[in-house]
Coordinates of C-alpha atoms in Angstrom, one line a residue:
M1 CA 24.1 131.0 177.9
G2 CA 26.1 130.5 181.0
L3 CA 29.1 128.3 181.7
A4 CA 27.2 125.6 183.6
S5 CA 25.7 124.3 180.4
V6 CA 29.0 123.9 178.6
N7 CA 30.6 120.4 178.2
T8 CA 33.6 119.4 176.2
T9 CA 34.9 115.8 176.1
V10 CA 38.2 114.6 174.7
E11 CA 38.8 110.9 174.3
G12 CA 42.3 110.1 175.5
I13 CA 45.2 111.0 177.8
Q14 CA 48.5 109.4 178.9
F15 CA 50.6 110.6 181.7
C16 CA 54.0 109.1 182.5
I17 CA 57.1 109.7 184.6
F18 CA 60.4 108.2 183.6
D19 CA 64.2 108.4 184.4
L20 CA 66.4 108.9 181.3
S21 CA 69.4 107.6 183.2
R22 CA 67.9 104.1 183.7
G23 CA 67.2 101.2 181.4
Q24 CA 70.0 101.9 179.0
F25 CA 70.7 98.3 178.2
E26 CA 68.6 95.8 176.2
G27 CA 66.1 93.9 178.3
Q28 CA 66.2 96.6 181.1
E29 CA 63.9 99.1 179.3
L30 CA 61.1 98.7 182.0
D31 CA 63.4 100.1 184.7
K32 CA 63.1 103.6 183.4
I33 CA 59.2 103.6 183.9
L34 CA 58.4 105.1 187.2
F35 CA 54.7 105.9 186.6
F36 CA 52.3 105.4 183.8
F37 CA 48.6 106.4 183.5
P38 CA 46.4 104.5 182.6
A39 CA 48.2 101.8 184.5
D40 CA 46.4 99.0 182.6
V41 CA 48.0 100.0 179.3
P42 CA 50.2 97.1 178.0
F43 CA 54.0 97.5 178.7
P44 CA 54.9 97.6 175.0
T45 CA 52.6 100.6 174.6
Q46 CA 54.1 102.2 177.6
L47 CA 57.6 101.7 176.2
S48 CA 56.4 103.1 172.9
V49 CA 55.1 106.4 174.5
I50 CA 58.2 106.8 176.6
G51 CA 60.6 105.9 173.7
L52 CA 59.0 108.6 171.5
S53 CA 59.2 111.1 174.4
E54 CA 62.8 110.2 174.9
G55 CA 63.6 110.6 171.2
L56 CA 62.0 114.0 171.1
I57 CA 63.9 115.1 174.2
T58 CA 67.2 113.9 172.8
F59 CA 66.6 115.6 169.4
T60 CA 65.6 118.9 170.8
R61 CA 68.6 119.0 173.1
I62 CA 70.8 119.1 170.0
F63 CA 69.5 122.7 169.3
S64 CA 68.9 123.7 173.0
P65 CA 71.2 121.7 175.3
E66 CA 70.2 123.6 178.4
A67 CA 66.5 123.4 177.9
A68 CA 64.9 120.6 175.9
C69 CA 61.4 120.7 174.5
E70 CA 58.4 121.9 176.5
V71 CA 55.7 120.9 174.0
I72 CA 55.3 119.1 170.7
E73 CA 52.1 119.6 168.7
A74 CA 51.3 116.7 166.4
E75 CA 48.3 116.3 164.2
R76 CA 46.4 114.1 166.6
H77 CA 48.2 114.7 170.0
S78 CA 49.8 117.4 172.2
H79 CA 52.9 116.2 174.0
V80 CA 53.6 118.3 177.1
F81 CA 57.0 117.9 178.8
Y82 CA 58.3 118.9 182.2
E83 CA 61.8 118.0 183.6
A84 CA 61.0 117.8 187.2
E85 CA 64.5 116.8 188.3
P86 CA 67.7 116.2 186.3
D87 CA 66.8 113.3 183.9
I88 CA 63.5 112.8 185.6
W89 CA 60.8 113.7 183.1
M90 CA 57.0 114.0 183.4
V91 CA 55.1 113.8 180.1
M92 CA 51.4 114.3 179.4
V93 CA 50.0 113.1 176.0
V94 CA 46.6 114.5 175.2
E95 CA 44.6 113.4 172.2
K96 CA 43.0 116.1 170.1
S97 CA 39.3 115.9 169.2
K98 CA 37.9 117.2 165.9
E99 CA 34.5 117.5 167.5
V100 CA 35.7 119.9 170.3
E101 CA 36.1 123.5 169.1
V102 CA 38.7 124.5 171.8
S103 CA 41.5 122.7 173.5
W104 CA 43.7 123.5 176.5
R105 CA 46.5 125.9 177.3
I106 CA 49.8 124.2 177.3
D107 CA 51.2 126.3 180.0
A108 CA 48.3 125.2 182.3
L109 CA 49.1 121.5 181.6
R110 CA 52.7 122.0 182.4
K111 CA 51.7 123.7 185.7
V112 CA 49.7 120.6 186.6
L113 CA 52.9 118.5 186.1
K114 CA 54.9 120.9 188.2
E115 CA 52.3 121.0 191.0
V116 CA 52.2 117.2 191.1
H117 CA 56.0 117.0 191.5
S118 CA 56.1 119.9 194.0
L119 CA 53.4 118.3 196.3
F120 CA 55.1 114.9 196.0
S121 CA 58.5 116.3 197.1
L122 CA 56.8 118.2 200.0
F123 CA 55.9 114.9 201.6
H124 CA 58.4 112.4 200.2
G125 CA 61.5 114.4 199.2
S126 CA 63.0 114.2 195.8
I127 CA 62.5 111.3 193.3
R128 CA 66.2 111.1 192.8
A129 CA 66.8 110.6 196.5
M130 CA 64.3 107.8 196.7
L131 CA 65.9 106.1 193.7
E132 CA 69.3 106.3 195.3
T133 CA 67.9 104.9 198.6
E134 CA 66.4 102.0 196.7
P135 CA 67.9 101.6 193.2
S136 CA 65.4 98.9 192.0
G137 CA 62.7 101.6 191.7
E138 CA 60.1 99.6 193.7
L139 CA 60.1 102.2 196.5
I140 CA 59.4 105.2 194.3
R141 CA 56.9 103.4 192.1
S142 CA 55.0 102.2 195.2
H143 CA 54.7 105.9 196.3
L144 CA 54.1 107.7 193.0
Y145 CA 51.1 105.8 191.8
P146 CA 48.8 106.2 194.8
F147 CA 50.0 109.8 195.4
I148 CA 49.3 110.9 191.8
M149 CA 45.9 109.1 191.7
D150 CA 45.0 110.7 195.0
Y151 CA 46.1 114.1 193.6
L152 CA 43.9 113.6 190.6
S153 CA 40.9 112.8 192.7
A154 CA 41.7 115.4 195.4
F155 CA 42.2 118.6 193.5
E156 CA 39.1 120.6 194.5
K157 CA 37.7 123.5 192.5
R158 CA 35.3 125.4 194.7
S159 CA 32.2 127.3 193.9
P160 CA 30.8 129.8 196.3
L161 CA 27.3 129.2 194.9
D162 CA 26.9 125.6 195.8
K163 CA 29.7 125.1 198.3
C164 CA 30.9 122.0 196.4
C165 CA 34.1 120.7 195.0
C166 CA 34.8 118.9 191.7
D167 CA 37.4 116.2 191.4
L168 CA 39.6 115.7 188.4
F169 CA 37.9 112.4 188.3
V170 CA 34.3 112.2 187.2
G171 CA 33.2 108.6 186.9
K172 CA 35.8 107.1 184.5
K173 CA 36.8 110.4 183.1
L174 CA 40.0 112.3 184.0
Q175 CA 39.8 116.1 183.8
V176 CA 42.5 118.6 183.1
P177 CA 42.4 122.4 182.9
S178 CA 40.5 123.8 179.9
F179 CA 39.3 127.1 178.5
R180 CA 37.0 127.4 181.5
D181 CA 40.0 127.7 183.8
C182 CA 41.5 130.7 182.0
L183 CA 40.7 133.1 184.9
K184 CA 42.7 131.0 187.3
E185 CA 46.5 130.7 187.8
R186 CA 48.0 127.5 189.3
G187 CA 51.3 127.9 191.2
T188 CA 50.3 131.1 192.9
V189 CA 48.9 132.0 196.3
Q190 CA 45.7 134.0 196.9
M191 CA 46.1 136.6 199.6
L192 CA 43.9 138.4 202.0
T193 CA 44.1 142.2 202.1
V194 CA 44.2 143.3 205.8
G195 CA 44.1 146.7 207.5
R196 CA 47.0 148.3 209.3
E197 CA 46.1 147.2 212.8
A198 CA 45.3 143.6 211.7
A199 CA 48.6 143.4 209.9
I200 CA 50.6 144.4 213.0
E201 CA 48.5 142.0 215.1
V202 CA 49.3 139.2 212.7
Q203 CA 53.0 139.8 212.8
S204 CA 52.9 139.9 216.6
L205 CA 51.1 136.5 216.5
V206 CA 53.7 135.1 214.2
R207 CA 56.5 136.1 216.6
V208 CA 54.7 134.5 219.5
L209 CA 54.1 131.3 217.5
E210 CA 57.7 130.9 216.4
S211 CA 59.0 131.6 220.0
C212 CA 56.9 128.6 221.3
A213 CA 59.6 126.3 219.9
G214 CA 62.3 128.0 222.1
N215 CA 65.5 128.8 220.3
T216 CA 64.7 126.4 217.5
P217 CA 64.5 128.2 214.1
C218 CA 61.0 127.4 212.7
Y219 CA 58.6 128.7 210.0
S220 CA 54.9 129.6 210.0
L221 CA 51.9 130.3 207.7
V222 CA 48.7 131.9 208.7
L223 CA 45.6 131.5 206.6
F224 CA 42.1 133.0 206.9
Q225 CA 39.4 131.1 205.1
D226 CA 41.3 129.9 201.9
L227 CA 43.5 133.0 201.7
L228 CA 47.1 133.5 202.8
V229 CA 47.6 136.1 205.5
S230 CA 51.3 135.7 206.5
T231 CA 54.3 133.5 205.7
T232 CA 57.9 133.2 206.8
L233 CA 58.8 130.6 204.2
C234 CA 60.4 131.1 200.9
P235 CA 58.1 131.6 197.9
D236 CA 58.4 128.0 196.6
D237 CA 57.7 126.4 200.0
T238 CA 54.9 128.9 200.6
I239 CA 53.1 127.9 197.4
N240 CA 53.4 124.2 198.3
L241 CA 52.1 124.5 201.8
F242 CA 49.4 126.9 200.7
T243 CA 48.2 124.5 197.9
Y244 CA 48.1 121.6 200.3
S245 CA 46.4 123.7 203.0
V246 CA 43.6 124.7 200.6
L247 CA 43.2 121.1 199.5
R248 CA 43.2 119.5 202.9
L249 CA 43.6 121.7 206.0
T250 CA 41.4 124.8 205.9
P251 CA 38.0 124.8 207.5
Y252 CA 36.5 124.7 204.0
A253 CA 38.5 121.7 203.1
L254 CA 37.6 119.8 206.2
S255 CA 33.9 120.5 205.8
A256 CA 34.1 119.4 202.2
D257 CA 35.7 116.1 203.2
S258 CA 33.0 115.5 205.8
S259 CA 30.3 115.8 203.1
S260 CA 32.4 114.0 200.4
W261 CA 29.2 112.3 199.0
Y262 CA 28.3 115.7 197.6
L263 CA 31.6 116.4 195.9
R264 CA 30.7 114.7 192.6
K265 CA 28.3 117.4 191.6
G266 CA 29.3 119.5 188.5
S267 CA 32.3 119.8 186.3
S268 CA 34.6 122.7 185.3
S269 CA 37.2 121.1 183.1
S270 CA 37.7 119.1 179.9
N271 CA 37.0 115.4 180.3
F272 CA 39.4 112.6 179.4
T273 CA 38.1 109.1 179.2
S274 CA 40.1 106.3 180.7
G275 CA 39.1 102.9 181.9
S276 CA 41.6 102.8 184.7
A277 CA 40.4 106.0 186.4
Q278 CA 37.9 104.2 188.6
S279 CA 40.2 103.5 191.5
T280 CA 43.8 103.7 192.6
S281 CA 43.7 100.0 193.2
S282 CA 43.8 99.3 189.5
A283 CA 47.5 99.5 189.1
P284 CA 49.3 96.3 188.1
E285 CA 50.9 95.1 191.3
Q286 CA 53.9 93.7 189.5
L287 CA 55.0 97.3 188.7
Y288 CA 53.5 99.4 191.5
G289 CA 53.2 97.0 194.3
S290 CA 50.5 97.0 197.0
Q291 CA 49.0 100.2 198.1
D292 CA 47.2 99.0 201.2
T293 CA 48.9 100.8 204.1
S294 CA 47.2 98.5 206.6
S295 CA 48.7 95.3 205.2
G296 CA 51.3 93.6 207.4
D297 CA 52.9 91.9 204.4
Q298 CA 53.7 95.0 202.3
A299 CA 57.3 95.8 201.5
Y300 CA 56.9 99.6 202.0
R301 CA 54.6 101.7 204.1
V302 CA 53.0 104.1 201.7
T303 CA 51.7 107.4 203.1
R304 CA 48.9 109.1 201.2
P305 CA 48.6 112.7 202.3
L306 CA 46.0 113.7 199.6
Q307 CA 43.4 111.1 200.6
H308 CA 39.9 112.4 201.5
N309 CA 38.6 112.3 205.0
K310 CA 42.0 111.8 206.7
W311 CA 42.2 115.1 208.6
S312 CA 40.1 116.1 211.5
K313 CA 40.1 118.7 214.3
G314 CA 41.1 117.5 217.7
K315 CA 39.6 118.7 221.0
D316 CA 42.6 121.0 221.6
G317 CA 42.2 122.7 218.2
F318 CA 45.2 121.0 216.5
L319 CA 44.5 119.0 213.4
I320 CA 45.2 115.2 213.5
T321 CA 45.5 112.6 210.8
D322 CA 45.8 108.9 210.5
M323 CA 47.0 108.9 206.8
W324 CA 50.5 108.0 207.9
G325 CA 49.1 104.6 209.1
R326 CA 49.1 105.4 212.8
D327 CA 46.2 105.2 215.2
V328 CA 46.1 108.7 216.5
S329 CA 43.4 107.8 219.1
M330 CA 46.1 105.7 220.8
T331 CA 49.4 107.5 220.1
P332 CA 49.8 111.1 219.0
F333 CA 51.6 111.4 215.6
T334 CA 52.7 114.6 213.9
P335 CA 53.2 114.5 210.1
T336 CA 56.4 115.7 208.5
V337 CA 57.2 117.6 205.3
W338 CA 60.4 118.5 203.3
L339 CA 61.3 122.0 202.5
Q340 CA 62.7 122.9 199.1
Q341 CA 64.7 125.9 200.4
N342 CA 67.1 123.9 202.5
G343 CA 66.0 120.3 202.1
E344 CA 65.2 120.1 205.8
K345 CA 62.6 117.7 207.3
M346 CA 60.0 119.5 209.4
Y347 CA 57.2 118.6 211.7
L348 CA 53.8 119.9 210.4
C349 CA 51.8 121.3 213.3
T350 CA 48.4 122.8 212.4
Y351 CA 46.1 124.7 214.7
Q352 CA 42.7 125.9 213.8
Y353 CA 40.3 128.4 215.4
R354 CA 37.1 129.2 213.5
S355 CA 38.2 130.5 210.0
L356 CA 41.9 130.9 211.1
T357 CA 44.4 128.2 210.3
L358 CA 48.0 128.4 211.7
I359 CA 50.8 126.2 210.5
L360 CA 54.0 125.9 212.4
L361 CA 57.0 124.0 210.9
V362 CA 59.6 122.8 213.4
P363 CA 62.8 121.0 212.3
V364 CA 62.8 117.4 213.1
S365 CA 66.5 117.5 213.9
S366 CA 65.9 120.0 216.7
I367 CA 63.3 117.9 218.6
L368 CA 65.3 115.2 220.3
I369 CA 62.5 113.5 222.1
G370 CA 60.1 113.3 219.1
E371 CA 56.4 113.5 219.8
Q372 CA 57.0 114.4 223.4
G373 CA 58.8 117.4 222.2
I374 CA 56.1 118.4 219.8
S375 CA 53.5 118.1 222.5
L376 CA 55.5 120.5 224.6
V377 CA 55.5 123.0 221.7
K378 CA 51.7 122.6 221.2
Q379 CA 51.2 123.2 224.9
Q380 CA 53.3 126.4 224.7
I381 CA 51.1 127.6 221.7
L382 CA 47.9 127.0 223.8
E383 CA 49.3 128.8 226.8
H384 CA 51.0 131.8 225.1
A385 CA 49.2 132.4 221.8
S386 CA 45.6 131.7 222.5
V387 CA 44.7 135.3 223.3
K388 CA 46.4 136.7 220.2
I389 CA 44.8 134.0 218.1
L390 CA 41.3 135.1 219.3
K391 CA 42.1 138.7 218.6
V392 CA 43.5 138.1 215.1
E393 CA 40.6 136.0 214.1
E394 CA 38.2 138.6 215.3
K395 CA 39.9 141.4 213.4
L396 CA 40.1 139.5 210.2
S397 CA 36.5 138.4 210.4
K398 CA 35.3 142.0 210.9
G399 CA 37.3 143.1 207.9
W400 CA 36.3 140.1 205.7
G401 CA 33.9 141.1 202.9
G402 CA 32.8 137.5 202.2
E403 CA 33.2 135.3 199.2
N404 CA 32.7 138.2 196.8
A405 CA 35.0 140.5 198.6
Y406 CA 37.2 140.9 195.6
H407 CA 34.5 141.1 192.9
V408 CA 34.4 144.2 190.8
S409 CA 31.1 144.9 189.2
G410 CA 31.1 144.6 185.4
Y411 CA 34.5 143.0 185.3
R412 CA 35.7 139.4 185.2
Y413 CA 39.4 139.4 185.7
L414 CA 42.6 137.6 186.7
L415 CA 45.6 139.6 188.1
V416 CA 49.0 137.9 188.5
D417 CA 52.1 139.2 190.1
N418 CA 54.8 136.9 188.8
D419 CA 57.6 138.5 190.9
R420 CA 55.8 137.4 194.1
N421 CA 53.8 134.4 192.7
V422 CA 50.5 136.0 193.8
S423 CA 47.2 136.1 192.0
R424 CA 43.8 137.6 192.5
A425 CA 40.7 136.8 190.4
S426 CA 37.0 137.3 190.1
P427 CA 35.1 134.8 192.5
P428 CA 34.3 131.5 190.7
G429 CA 30.6 132.1 191.1
K430 CA 30.9 135.3 189.0
V431 CA 33.1 133.6 186.4
T432 CA 30.4 131.1 185.7
T433 CA 28.1 133.9 184.4
L434 CA 30.5 134.3 181.3
T435 CA 29.5 132.8 178.1
K436 CA 31.4 130.0 176.4
E437 CA 32.4 132.3 173.6
S438 CA 34.0 134.8 176.0
L439 CA 36.1 132.1 177.7
I440 CA 37.2 130.5 174.5
S441 CA 38.4 133.9 173.3
L442 CA 40.3 134.6 176.5
S443 CA 41.9 131.1 176.5
K444 CA 43.1 131.7 172.9
V445 CA 44.5 135.1 173.9
R446 CA 46.3 133.6 176.9
E447 CA 47.8 130.9 174.7
E448 CA 49.1 133.6 172.4
V449 CA 50.5 135.6 175.3
D450 CA 52.2 132.5 176.6
M451 CA 54.0 132.1 173.3
E452 CA 55.0 135.7 173.3
K453 CA 56.4 135.4 176.8
N454 CA 58.5 132.3 175.8
R455 CA 59.9 134.1 172.7
A456 CA 60.8 137.1 174.8
K457 CA 62.5 134.9 177.4
W458 CA 64.7 133.3 174.7
D459 CA 65.4 136.6 173.0
N460 CA 66.4 138.4 176.2
A461 CA 66.2 136.6 179.5
D462 CA 66.8 139.8 181.5
H463 CA 64.1 141.8 179.7
E464 CA 60.4 141.4 180.6
K465 CA 57.9 141.5 177.8
D466 CA 55.5 144.5 177.9
L467 CA 52.3 143.6 175.9
E468 CA 48.7 144.7 175.5
V469 CA 46.1 142.9 173.5
C470 CA 42.4 143.9 173.2
I471 CA 40.1 142.0 170.9
R472 CA 36.4 141.8 170.2
A473 CA 34.9 138.3 170.6
K474 CA 32.2 136.7 168.5
N475 CA 29.6 137.6 171.2
N476 CA 30.8 141.3 171.1
A477 CA 32.6 141.0 174.5
W478 CA 36.0 142.7 175.0
V479 CA 38.8 140.3 175.9
I480 CA 41.9 142.1 177.2
A481 CA 45.4 141.0 178.2
R482 CA 48.0 143.4 179.6
L483 CA 51.6 142.5 180.6
T484 CA 53.8 145.1 182.3
K485 CA 56.7 145.0 184.8
G486 CA 56.2 141.3 185.8
E487 CA 52.4 141.8 186.3
E488 CA 49.7 140.3 184.1
L489 CA 46.1 141.3 183.8
Y490 CA 43.4 139.3 181.9
M491 CA 39.9 140.6 181.6
V492 CA 36.5 140.0 180.0
L493 CA 33.9 142.8 179.6
E494 CA 30.6 141.3 178.2
K495 CA 28.6 144.5 178.8
G496 CA 30.9 146.9 177.2
N497 CA 30.4 149.8 174.9
E498 CA 31.1 149.4 171.1
T499 CA 34.3 151.4 171.0
L500 CA 37.8 150.4 171.7
L501 CA 38.3 153.6 173.6
F502 CA 35.7 152.4 176.1
A503 CA 37.6 149.1 176.7
S504 CA 40.9 151.0 177.0
D505 CA 39.5 153.4 179.6
A506 CA 37.9 150.5 181.6
V507 CA 41.2 148.6 181.7
E508 CA 43.0 151.8 182.9
K509 CA 40.5 152.4 185.7
F510 CA 40.6 148.8 186.8
S511 CA 44.4 148.7 186.8
N512 CA 44.8 151.8 188.9
R513 CA 42.5 150.4 191.5
K514 CA 43.3 146.7 191.7
L515 CA 47.1 147.0 191.3
I516 CA 47.1 149.3 194.4
E517 CA 45.0 146.8 196.4
L518 CA 47.3 143.8 195.4
S519 CA 50.4 145.9 196.3
V520 CA 48.9 146.6 199.7
A521 CA 48.2 142.9 200.3
V522 CA 51.8 142.0 199.2
V523 CA 53.3 144.6 201.6
S524 CA 51.8 142.8 204.6
L525 CA 53.0 139.4 203.3
C526 CA 56.6 138.9 204.4
Y527 CA 58.7 136.1 202.8
R528 CA 61.1 136.3 205.7
K529 CA 61.0 137.0 209.4
S530 CA 60.1 140.6 210.0
T531 CA 62.2 142.9 212.1
G532 CA 60.8 145.9 214.0
F533 CA 62.1 148.2 211.3
E534 CA 60.3 146.2 208.7
L535 CA 57.0 146.4 210.6
A536 CA 57.4 150.2 210.9
H537 CA 58.0 150.3 207.2
I538 CA 54.8 148.4 206.6
A539 CA 52.8 150.9 208.7
L540 CA 54.3 153.9 206.9
Y541 CA 53.6 152.4 203.5
W542 CA 50.0 152.0 204.5
L543 CA 49.8 155.6 205.7
A544 CA 51.3 156.8 202.4
I545 CA 48.8 155.1 200.1
L546 CA 45.6 155.2 202.1

C-alpha cells in the first residue's frame, strides 16, 4: 500500500505568539497577546493558554536559565516552544489523538515556528523593533495575523508526478508536518550539482551582476528550477531567500500560482481541524485590525508577500508584484527585504530567464533616487549580463537530469549537512512509493535521534554526536540513521535482504557515493564573494575528485 492512501487526522491545534515583557499588571493581560490561532477563540481561553505557557517557561528557567523549555509532553497535548527573539515566544499546542497511531516530530514543529519568524523578519524586520516603533501593539498584530495565515496557506509541497502543490490548509483543516515528511528537512537549501565549466561560468555571471550596481556592495542568489546554484549571502539569509523563492519566485512557483484552482488536490501532512481556518478575514478586528490593503481608512498599510497570484514576469524579464499595494502598471515598484546578517534594508530585484532565476539585493541606503536608481541597475543587467545569462542557462539545462536527477534506485534517503545547512533527498514522487509502516518507523527513529542530539548538546556542546541506528520495521524494511561529523543520513530499504550485513553494506556504498556528490555541490556554493584564488581552488578540487 502506497503513501497516497494514508490519512491521519488530529482534532485540535493552537498557535500563539506573545511578549513576556508586556501585560505585567492587572487588567493589561491582553497586551501580551500578539497573535493567536484560531482567532475566534474567546479571550479568556487565549489568556489561559498563554498563562500556562508563561508558567512553564518561568518554571523551566529555574533549572536552565539560558535556555528554557523546548517541548512539554502532557497526556493530551504536546506544547512546542520557540523563543524567536528575547521574550518573544511562539508556542504551538497540538492535541493528541488516541485513534492515530503516530504523531509528529517535535523538531519538525519547532522548525515550522522558526521558519514563520524568519520569513516574517525578512519582510518586516524584527518583532521587537515593530513594538518599539508602535508600543500599543496594533502595528505588529495587524501584520502578524495576515502574514501567518498566508504562510499556512502558501507553503507548497510539490510532487513531480502531478505537478501540484498542497497548502497547509485543506478546507477547514490546518496541516503540520507528520511522519510522511520524515524524508524532508526544513531550514535547509537544496543545491544543484554543476560541472566544472558551468561552476566557473556561474561565478563569472555573479561578478557581472553585482558590478551592475556600480561601487555599491550588493548580494546575489542564482537558482535553477527550485535548486540553489550560487549565493553570496550568509547562510541564514540564504535560507530565508531560498525558501521564499521556492514558494513564490521560481518558474515552478509562478506556474503553480497561475493554476491555483488545481492546488487543493491531495495531502501530505497530518490534518488539524479548526473553524477559523477558512479565511484570513476571520480574525477579530478589535485585536488584529483590518487586513484590507486597499482600504483608505485603514490605520496601517499591511503588505502580504506570501499571497498567491501576486508575482508575475514583466516584458523585460524582471518579476513584478502588486502585493505592496502599488499599481505596478502605472508606477514601477521594487519590494524590499531585511537581512539578518547586518540588519540592512535591501531592494529585491528578481530576473528570470527560462529555468534560471537571478536575485540581486541592493542596499536601499545606497540608491539615493529610489526607483529611478533601481531602473538604472536593471538596465545595466540587461545590457551587460544578458549574454552570460543565456550561456549559464544553456549549460545548466544540458547538465540537468530532470526531476529524478538525484534518485538512487532501491534507496529512499535524506542527506543533511548541518555545517552548511544543505540537504538532498529522494524525489517526492519516489517517496510516495514507501509504505505507511516504513515512514512511521523512520519518523520514530528520527525522533529518537533528535533526543540523542539534544542530550549530546547539553553534555558537551563542542562535541558532535556520532550515532548509527539500523532497525527492521514491521513490514521487513530496513530503516537506517547515521550521524557523523555534522552530517546526517536517513534511509529506507524496502527491498532489502534479510541480513543486517546487507543493510550495513548498502549504507556504506550509498554514503561513499552521495557524500562525495554533496561535497562537490557544496564546493561550488560560496557563502561569500569569491576571489580569483578561490575560483582556482574550486577547479583544482574538481580535478582531484573526478
